[in-house]
mmCIF file with all atom_site columns, C-alpha atoms and ligand atoms in Angstrom:
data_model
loop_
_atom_site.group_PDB
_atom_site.id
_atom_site.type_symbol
_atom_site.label_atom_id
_atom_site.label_alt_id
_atom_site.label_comp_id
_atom_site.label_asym_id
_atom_site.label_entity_id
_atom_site.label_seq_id
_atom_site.pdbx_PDB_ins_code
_atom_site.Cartn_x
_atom_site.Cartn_y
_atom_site.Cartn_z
_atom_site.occupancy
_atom_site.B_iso_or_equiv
_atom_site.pdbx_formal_charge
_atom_site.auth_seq_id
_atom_site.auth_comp_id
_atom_site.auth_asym_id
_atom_site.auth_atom_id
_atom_site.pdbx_PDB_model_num
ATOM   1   C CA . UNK E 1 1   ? -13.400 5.589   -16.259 1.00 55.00 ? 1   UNK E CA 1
ATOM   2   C CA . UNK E 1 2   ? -10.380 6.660   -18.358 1.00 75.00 ? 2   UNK E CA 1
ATOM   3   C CA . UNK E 1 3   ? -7.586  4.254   -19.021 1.00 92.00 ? 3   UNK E CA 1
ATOM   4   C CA . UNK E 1 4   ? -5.019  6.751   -18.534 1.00 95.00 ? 4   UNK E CA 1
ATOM   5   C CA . UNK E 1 5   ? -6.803  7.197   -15.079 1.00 96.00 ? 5   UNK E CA 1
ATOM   6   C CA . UNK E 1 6   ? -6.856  3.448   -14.716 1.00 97.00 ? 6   UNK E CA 1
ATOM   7   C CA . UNK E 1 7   ? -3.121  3.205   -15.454 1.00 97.00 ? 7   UNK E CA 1
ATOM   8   C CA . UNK E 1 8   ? -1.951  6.416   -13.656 1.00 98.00 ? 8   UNK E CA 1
ATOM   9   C CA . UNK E 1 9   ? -3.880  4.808   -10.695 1.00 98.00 ? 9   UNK E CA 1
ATOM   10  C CA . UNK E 1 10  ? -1.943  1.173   -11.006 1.00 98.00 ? 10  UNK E CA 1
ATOM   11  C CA . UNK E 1 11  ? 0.980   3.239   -11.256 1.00 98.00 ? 11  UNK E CA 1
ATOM   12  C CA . UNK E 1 12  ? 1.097   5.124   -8.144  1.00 98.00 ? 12  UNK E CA 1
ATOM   13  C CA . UNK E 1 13  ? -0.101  1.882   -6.276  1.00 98.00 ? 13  UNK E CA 1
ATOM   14  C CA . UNK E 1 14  ? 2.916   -0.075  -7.851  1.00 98.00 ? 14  UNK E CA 1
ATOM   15  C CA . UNK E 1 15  ? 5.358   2.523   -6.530  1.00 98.00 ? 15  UNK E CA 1
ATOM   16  C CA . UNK E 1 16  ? 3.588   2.944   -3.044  1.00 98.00 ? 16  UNK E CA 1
ATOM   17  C CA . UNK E 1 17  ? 4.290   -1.051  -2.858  1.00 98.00 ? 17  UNK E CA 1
ATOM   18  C CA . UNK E 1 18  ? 7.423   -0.252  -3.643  1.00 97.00 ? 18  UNK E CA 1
ATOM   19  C CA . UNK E 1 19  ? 8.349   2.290   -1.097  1.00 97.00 ? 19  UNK E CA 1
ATOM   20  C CA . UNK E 1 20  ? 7.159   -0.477  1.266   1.00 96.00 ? 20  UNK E CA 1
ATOM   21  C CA . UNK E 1 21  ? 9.567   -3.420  0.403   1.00 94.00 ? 21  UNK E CA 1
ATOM   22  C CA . UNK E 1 22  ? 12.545  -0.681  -0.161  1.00 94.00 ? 22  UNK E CA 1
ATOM   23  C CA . UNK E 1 23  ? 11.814  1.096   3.050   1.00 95.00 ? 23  UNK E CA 1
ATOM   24  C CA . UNK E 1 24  ? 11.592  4.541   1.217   1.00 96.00 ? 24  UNK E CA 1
ATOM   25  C CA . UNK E 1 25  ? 10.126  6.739   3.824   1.00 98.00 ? 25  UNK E CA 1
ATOM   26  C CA . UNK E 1 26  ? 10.236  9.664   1.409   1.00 98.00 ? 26  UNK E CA 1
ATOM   27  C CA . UNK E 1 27  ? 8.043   8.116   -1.837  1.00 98.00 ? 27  UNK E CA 1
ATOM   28  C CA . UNK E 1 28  ? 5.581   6.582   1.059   1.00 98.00 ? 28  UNK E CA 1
ATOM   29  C CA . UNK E 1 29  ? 5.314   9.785   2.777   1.00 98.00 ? 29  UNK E CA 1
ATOM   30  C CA . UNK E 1 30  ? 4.684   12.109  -0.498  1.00 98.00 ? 30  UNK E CA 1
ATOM   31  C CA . UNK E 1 31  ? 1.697   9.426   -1.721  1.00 98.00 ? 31  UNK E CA 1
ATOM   32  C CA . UNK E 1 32  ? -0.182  9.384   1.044   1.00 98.00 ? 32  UNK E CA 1
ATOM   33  C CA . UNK E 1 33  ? -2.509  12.170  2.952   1.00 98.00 ? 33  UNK E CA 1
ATOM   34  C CA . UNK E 1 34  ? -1.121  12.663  6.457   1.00 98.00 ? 34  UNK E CA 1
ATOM   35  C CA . UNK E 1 35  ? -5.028  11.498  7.353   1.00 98.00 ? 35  UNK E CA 1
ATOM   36  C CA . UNK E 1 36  ? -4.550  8.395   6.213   1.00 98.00 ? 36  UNK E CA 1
ATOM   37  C CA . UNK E 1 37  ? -6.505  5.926   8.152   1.00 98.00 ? 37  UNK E CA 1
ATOM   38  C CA . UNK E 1 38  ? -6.189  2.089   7.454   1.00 98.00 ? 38  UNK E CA 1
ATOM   39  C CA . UNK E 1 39  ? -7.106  -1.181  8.927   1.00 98.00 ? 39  UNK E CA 1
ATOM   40  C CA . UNK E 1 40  ? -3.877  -4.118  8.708   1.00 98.00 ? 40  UNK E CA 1
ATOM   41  C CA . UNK E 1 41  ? -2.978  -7.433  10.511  1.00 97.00 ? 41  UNK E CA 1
ATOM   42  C CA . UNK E 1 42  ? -0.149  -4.968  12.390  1.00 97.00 ? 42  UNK E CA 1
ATOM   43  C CA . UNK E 1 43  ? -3.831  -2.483  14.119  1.00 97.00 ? 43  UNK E CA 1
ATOM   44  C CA . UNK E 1 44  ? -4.960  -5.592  15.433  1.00 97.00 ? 44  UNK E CA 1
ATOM   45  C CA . UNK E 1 45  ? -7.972  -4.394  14.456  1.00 96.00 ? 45  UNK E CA 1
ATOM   46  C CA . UNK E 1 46  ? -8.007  -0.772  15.195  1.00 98.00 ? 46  UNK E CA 1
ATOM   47  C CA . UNK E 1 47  ? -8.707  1.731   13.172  1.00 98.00 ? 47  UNK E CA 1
ATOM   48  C CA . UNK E 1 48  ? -4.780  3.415   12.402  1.00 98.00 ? 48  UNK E CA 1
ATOM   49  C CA . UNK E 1 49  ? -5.216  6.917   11.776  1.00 98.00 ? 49  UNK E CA 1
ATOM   50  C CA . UNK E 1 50  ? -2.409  9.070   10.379  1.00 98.00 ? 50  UNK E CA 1
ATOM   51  C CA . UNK E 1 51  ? 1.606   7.852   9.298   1.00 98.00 ? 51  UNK E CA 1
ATOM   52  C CA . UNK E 1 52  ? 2.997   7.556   12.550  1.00 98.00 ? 52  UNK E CA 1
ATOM   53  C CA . UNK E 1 53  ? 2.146   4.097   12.846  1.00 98.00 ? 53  UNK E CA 1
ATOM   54  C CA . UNK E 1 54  ? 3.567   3.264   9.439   1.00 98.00 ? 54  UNK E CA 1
ATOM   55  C CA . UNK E 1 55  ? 6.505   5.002   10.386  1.00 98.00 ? 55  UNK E CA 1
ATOM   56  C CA . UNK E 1 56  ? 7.876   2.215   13.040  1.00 98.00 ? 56  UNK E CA 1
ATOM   57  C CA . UNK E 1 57  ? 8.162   -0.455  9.767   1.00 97.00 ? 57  UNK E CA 1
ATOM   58  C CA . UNK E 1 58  ? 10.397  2.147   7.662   1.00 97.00 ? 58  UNK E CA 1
ATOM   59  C CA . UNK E 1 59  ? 12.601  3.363   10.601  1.00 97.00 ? 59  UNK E CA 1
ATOM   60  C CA . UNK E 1 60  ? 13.117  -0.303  10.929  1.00 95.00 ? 60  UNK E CA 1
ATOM   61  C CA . UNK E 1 61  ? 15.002  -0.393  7.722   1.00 91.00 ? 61  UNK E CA 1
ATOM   62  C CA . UNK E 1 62  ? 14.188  -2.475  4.088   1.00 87.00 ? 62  UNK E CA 1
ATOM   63  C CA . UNK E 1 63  ? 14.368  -6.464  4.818   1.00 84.00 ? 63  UNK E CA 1
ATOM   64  C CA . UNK E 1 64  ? 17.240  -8.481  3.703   1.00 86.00 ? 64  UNK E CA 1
ATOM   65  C CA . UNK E 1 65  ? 17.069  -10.279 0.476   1.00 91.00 ? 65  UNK E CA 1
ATOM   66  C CA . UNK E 1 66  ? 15.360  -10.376 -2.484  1.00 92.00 ? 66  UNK E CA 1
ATOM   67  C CA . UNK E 1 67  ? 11.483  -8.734  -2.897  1.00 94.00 ? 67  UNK E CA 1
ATOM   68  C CA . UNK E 1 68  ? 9.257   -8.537  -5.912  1.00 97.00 ? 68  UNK E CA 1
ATOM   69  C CA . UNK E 1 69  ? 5.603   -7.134  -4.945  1.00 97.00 ? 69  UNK E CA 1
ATOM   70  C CA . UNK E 1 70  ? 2.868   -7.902  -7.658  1.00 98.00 ? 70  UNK E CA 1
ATOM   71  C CA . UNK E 1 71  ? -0.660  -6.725  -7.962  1.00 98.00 ? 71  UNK E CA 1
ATOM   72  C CA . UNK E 1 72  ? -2.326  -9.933  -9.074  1.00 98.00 ? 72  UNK E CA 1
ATOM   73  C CA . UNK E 1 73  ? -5.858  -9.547  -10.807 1.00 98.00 ? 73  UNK E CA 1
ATOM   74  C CA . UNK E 1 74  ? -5.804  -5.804  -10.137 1.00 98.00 ? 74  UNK E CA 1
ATOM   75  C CA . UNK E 1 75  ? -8.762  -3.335  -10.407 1.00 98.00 ? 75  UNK E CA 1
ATOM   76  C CA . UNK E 1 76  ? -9.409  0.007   -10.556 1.00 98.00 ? 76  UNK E CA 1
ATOM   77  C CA . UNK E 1 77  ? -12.475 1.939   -10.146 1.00 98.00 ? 77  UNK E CA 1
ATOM   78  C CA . UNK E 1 78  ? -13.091 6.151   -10.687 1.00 97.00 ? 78  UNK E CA 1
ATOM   79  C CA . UNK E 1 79  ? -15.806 7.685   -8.700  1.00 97.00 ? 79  UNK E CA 1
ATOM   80  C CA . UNK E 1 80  ? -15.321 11.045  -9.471  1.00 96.00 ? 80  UNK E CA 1
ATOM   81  C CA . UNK E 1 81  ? -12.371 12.279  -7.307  1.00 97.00 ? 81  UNK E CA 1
ATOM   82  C CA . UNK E 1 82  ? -12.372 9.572   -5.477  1.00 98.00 ? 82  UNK E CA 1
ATOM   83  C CA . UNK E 1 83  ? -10.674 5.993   -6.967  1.00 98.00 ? 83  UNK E CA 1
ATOM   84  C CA . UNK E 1 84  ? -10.613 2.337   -5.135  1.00 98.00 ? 84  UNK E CA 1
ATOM   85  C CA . UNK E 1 85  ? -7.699  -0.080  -6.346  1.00 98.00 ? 85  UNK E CA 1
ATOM   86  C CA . UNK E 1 86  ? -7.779  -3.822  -5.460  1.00 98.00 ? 86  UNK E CA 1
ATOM   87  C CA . UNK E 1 87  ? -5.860  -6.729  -5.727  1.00 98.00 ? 87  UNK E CA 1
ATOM   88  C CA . UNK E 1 88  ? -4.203  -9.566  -4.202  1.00 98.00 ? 88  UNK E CA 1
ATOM   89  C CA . UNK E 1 89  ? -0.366  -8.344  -2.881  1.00 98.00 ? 89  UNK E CA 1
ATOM   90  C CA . UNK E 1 90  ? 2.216   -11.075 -3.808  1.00 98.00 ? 90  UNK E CA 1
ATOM   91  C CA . UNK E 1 91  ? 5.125   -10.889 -2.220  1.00 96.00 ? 91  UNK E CA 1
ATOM   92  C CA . UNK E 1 92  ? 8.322   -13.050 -3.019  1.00 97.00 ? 92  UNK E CA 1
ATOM   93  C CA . UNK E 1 93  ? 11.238  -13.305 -0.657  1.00 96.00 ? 93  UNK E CA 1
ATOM   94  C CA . UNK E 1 94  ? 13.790  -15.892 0.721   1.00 96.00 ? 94  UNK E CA 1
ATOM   95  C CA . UNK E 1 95  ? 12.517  -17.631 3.617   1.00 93.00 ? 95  UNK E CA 1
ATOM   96  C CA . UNK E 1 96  ? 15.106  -17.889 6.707   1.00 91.00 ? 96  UNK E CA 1
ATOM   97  C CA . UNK E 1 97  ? 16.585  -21.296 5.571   1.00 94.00 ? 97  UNK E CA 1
ATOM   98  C CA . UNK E 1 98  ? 17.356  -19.541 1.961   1.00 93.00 ? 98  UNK E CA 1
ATOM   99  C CA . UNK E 1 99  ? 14.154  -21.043 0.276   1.00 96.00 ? 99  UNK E CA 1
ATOM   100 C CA . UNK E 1 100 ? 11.623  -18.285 -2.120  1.00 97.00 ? 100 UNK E CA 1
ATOM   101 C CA . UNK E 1 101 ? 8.424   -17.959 -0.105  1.00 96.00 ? 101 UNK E CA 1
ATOM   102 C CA . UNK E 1 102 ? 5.633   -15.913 -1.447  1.00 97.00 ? 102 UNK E CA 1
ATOM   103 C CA . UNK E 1 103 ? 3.420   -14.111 1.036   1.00 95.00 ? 103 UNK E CA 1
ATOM   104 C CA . UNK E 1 104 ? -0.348  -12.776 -0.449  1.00 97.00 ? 104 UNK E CA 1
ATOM   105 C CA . UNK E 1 105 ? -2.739  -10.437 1.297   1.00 97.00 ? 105 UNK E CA 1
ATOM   106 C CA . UNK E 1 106 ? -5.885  -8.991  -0.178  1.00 98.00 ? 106 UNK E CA 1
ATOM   107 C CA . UNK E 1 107 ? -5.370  -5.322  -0.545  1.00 98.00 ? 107 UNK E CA 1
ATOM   108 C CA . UNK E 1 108 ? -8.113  -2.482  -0.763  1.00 98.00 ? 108 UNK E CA 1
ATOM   109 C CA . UNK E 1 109 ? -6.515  0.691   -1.451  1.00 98.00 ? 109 UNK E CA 1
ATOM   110 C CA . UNK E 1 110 ? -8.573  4.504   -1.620  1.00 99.00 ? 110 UNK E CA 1
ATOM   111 C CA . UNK E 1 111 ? -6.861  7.300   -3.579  1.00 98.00 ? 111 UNK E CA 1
ATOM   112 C CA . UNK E 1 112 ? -8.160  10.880  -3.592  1.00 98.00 ? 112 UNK E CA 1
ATOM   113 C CA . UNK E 1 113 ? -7.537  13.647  -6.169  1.00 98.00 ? 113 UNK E CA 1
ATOM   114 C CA . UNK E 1 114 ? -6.509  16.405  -4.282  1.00 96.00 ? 114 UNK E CA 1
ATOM   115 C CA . UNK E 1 115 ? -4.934  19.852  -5.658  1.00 96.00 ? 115 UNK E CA 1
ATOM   116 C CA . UNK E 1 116 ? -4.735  17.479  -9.518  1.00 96.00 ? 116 UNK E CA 1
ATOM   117 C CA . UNK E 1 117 ? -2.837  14.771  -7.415  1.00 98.00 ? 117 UNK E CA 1
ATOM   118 C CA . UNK E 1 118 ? -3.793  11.430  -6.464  1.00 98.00 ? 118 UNK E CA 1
ATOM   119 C CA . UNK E 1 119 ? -3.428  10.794  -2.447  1.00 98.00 ? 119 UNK E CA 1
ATOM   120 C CA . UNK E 1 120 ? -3.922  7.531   -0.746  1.00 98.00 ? 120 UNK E CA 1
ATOM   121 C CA . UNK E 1 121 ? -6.474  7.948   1.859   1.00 98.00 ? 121 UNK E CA 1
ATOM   122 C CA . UNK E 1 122 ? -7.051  4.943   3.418   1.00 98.00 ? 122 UNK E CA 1
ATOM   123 C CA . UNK E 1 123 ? -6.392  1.244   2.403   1.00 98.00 ? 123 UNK E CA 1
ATOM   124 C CA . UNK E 1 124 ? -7.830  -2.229  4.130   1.00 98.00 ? 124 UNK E CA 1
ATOM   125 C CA . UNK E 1 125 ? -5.297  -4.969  4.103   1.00 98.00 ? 125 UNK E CA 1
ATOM   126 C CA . UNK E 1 126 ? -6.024  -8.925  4.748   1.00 97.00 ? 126 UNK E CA 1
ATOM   127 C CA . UNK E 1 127 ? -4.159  -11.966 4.766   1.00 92.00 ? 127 UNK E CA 1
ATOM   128 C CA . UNK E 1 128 ? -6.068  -14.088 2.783   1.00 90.00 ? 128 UNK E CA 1
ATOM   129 C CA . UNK E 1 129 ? -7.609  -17.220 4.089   1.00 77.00 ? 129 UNK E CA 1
HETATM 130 N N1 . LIG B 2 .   ? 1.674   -0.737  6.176   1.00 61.66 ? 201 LIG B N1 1
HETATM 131 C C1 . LIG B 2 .   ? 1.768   0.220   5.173   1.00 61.66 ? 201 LIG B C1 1
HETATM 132 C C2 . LIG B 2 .   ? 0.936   -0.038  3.973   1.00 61.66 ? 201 LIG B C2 1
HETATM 133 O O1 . LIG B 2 .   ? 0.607   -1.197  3.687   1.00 61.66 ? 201 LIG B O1 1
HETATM 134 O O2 . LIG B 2 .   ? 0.604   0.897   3.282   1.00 61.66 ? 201 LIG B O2 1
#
């Protein structure tokens, strides 16, 4: 695996987590496939196929407060076209009362190449025990 791969790859994960906490429909939308499938806490365990679902969190609008999202102990690995990322997802915010809470979730995340592009194409989210 290259390291420019490796980094590109960390990269485009960082700003999908991004897109996330800022609500930014557009950045989401252009790094995924529209095929996406995934499996998160919000399926309750089905099998969520496509954006649509993904969709009702952004039209909600970004959360109030402060957010930092960090990949902690990240790794990346290359098969060919196809490249898993995974991590544990930190994520800082102010609780309710005003106090910093961090939330963490282990994160599987499946890019494609597609076209000289990476695309996420499916990703496996856990809260972690
Ligand atoms: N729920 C959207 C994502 O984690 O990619």
């Amino acid at each position: 695996m290259s390291d420019a791969a490796a980094d590109e790859l960390l990269e485009l994960n960082q700003q999908l987590l991004e897109s996330i906490a800022t609500g930014d429909w557009d950045t989401y939308q252009a790094l995924c496939d529209p095929s996406i499938t995934a499996f998160e806490p919000e399926g309750r365990g089905h099998l969520i196929q496509g954006l649509e679902f993904h969709r009702f969190y952004f039209d909600l609008g970004p959360s109030e407060g402060p957010r930092t999202t960090t990949m902690a102990s990240p790794k990346v690995r290359v098969m060919g076209d196809v490249a898993v990322v995974t991590y544990v997802r930190l994520v800082q915010s102010l609780s309710e009362s005003g106090s910093p809470v961090t939330s963490h979730y282990e994160e599987t995340r499946v890019w494609q190449m597609h076209e000289g592009k990476w695309q996420h194409v499916h990703f496996h989210r856990s809260p972690c025990g």
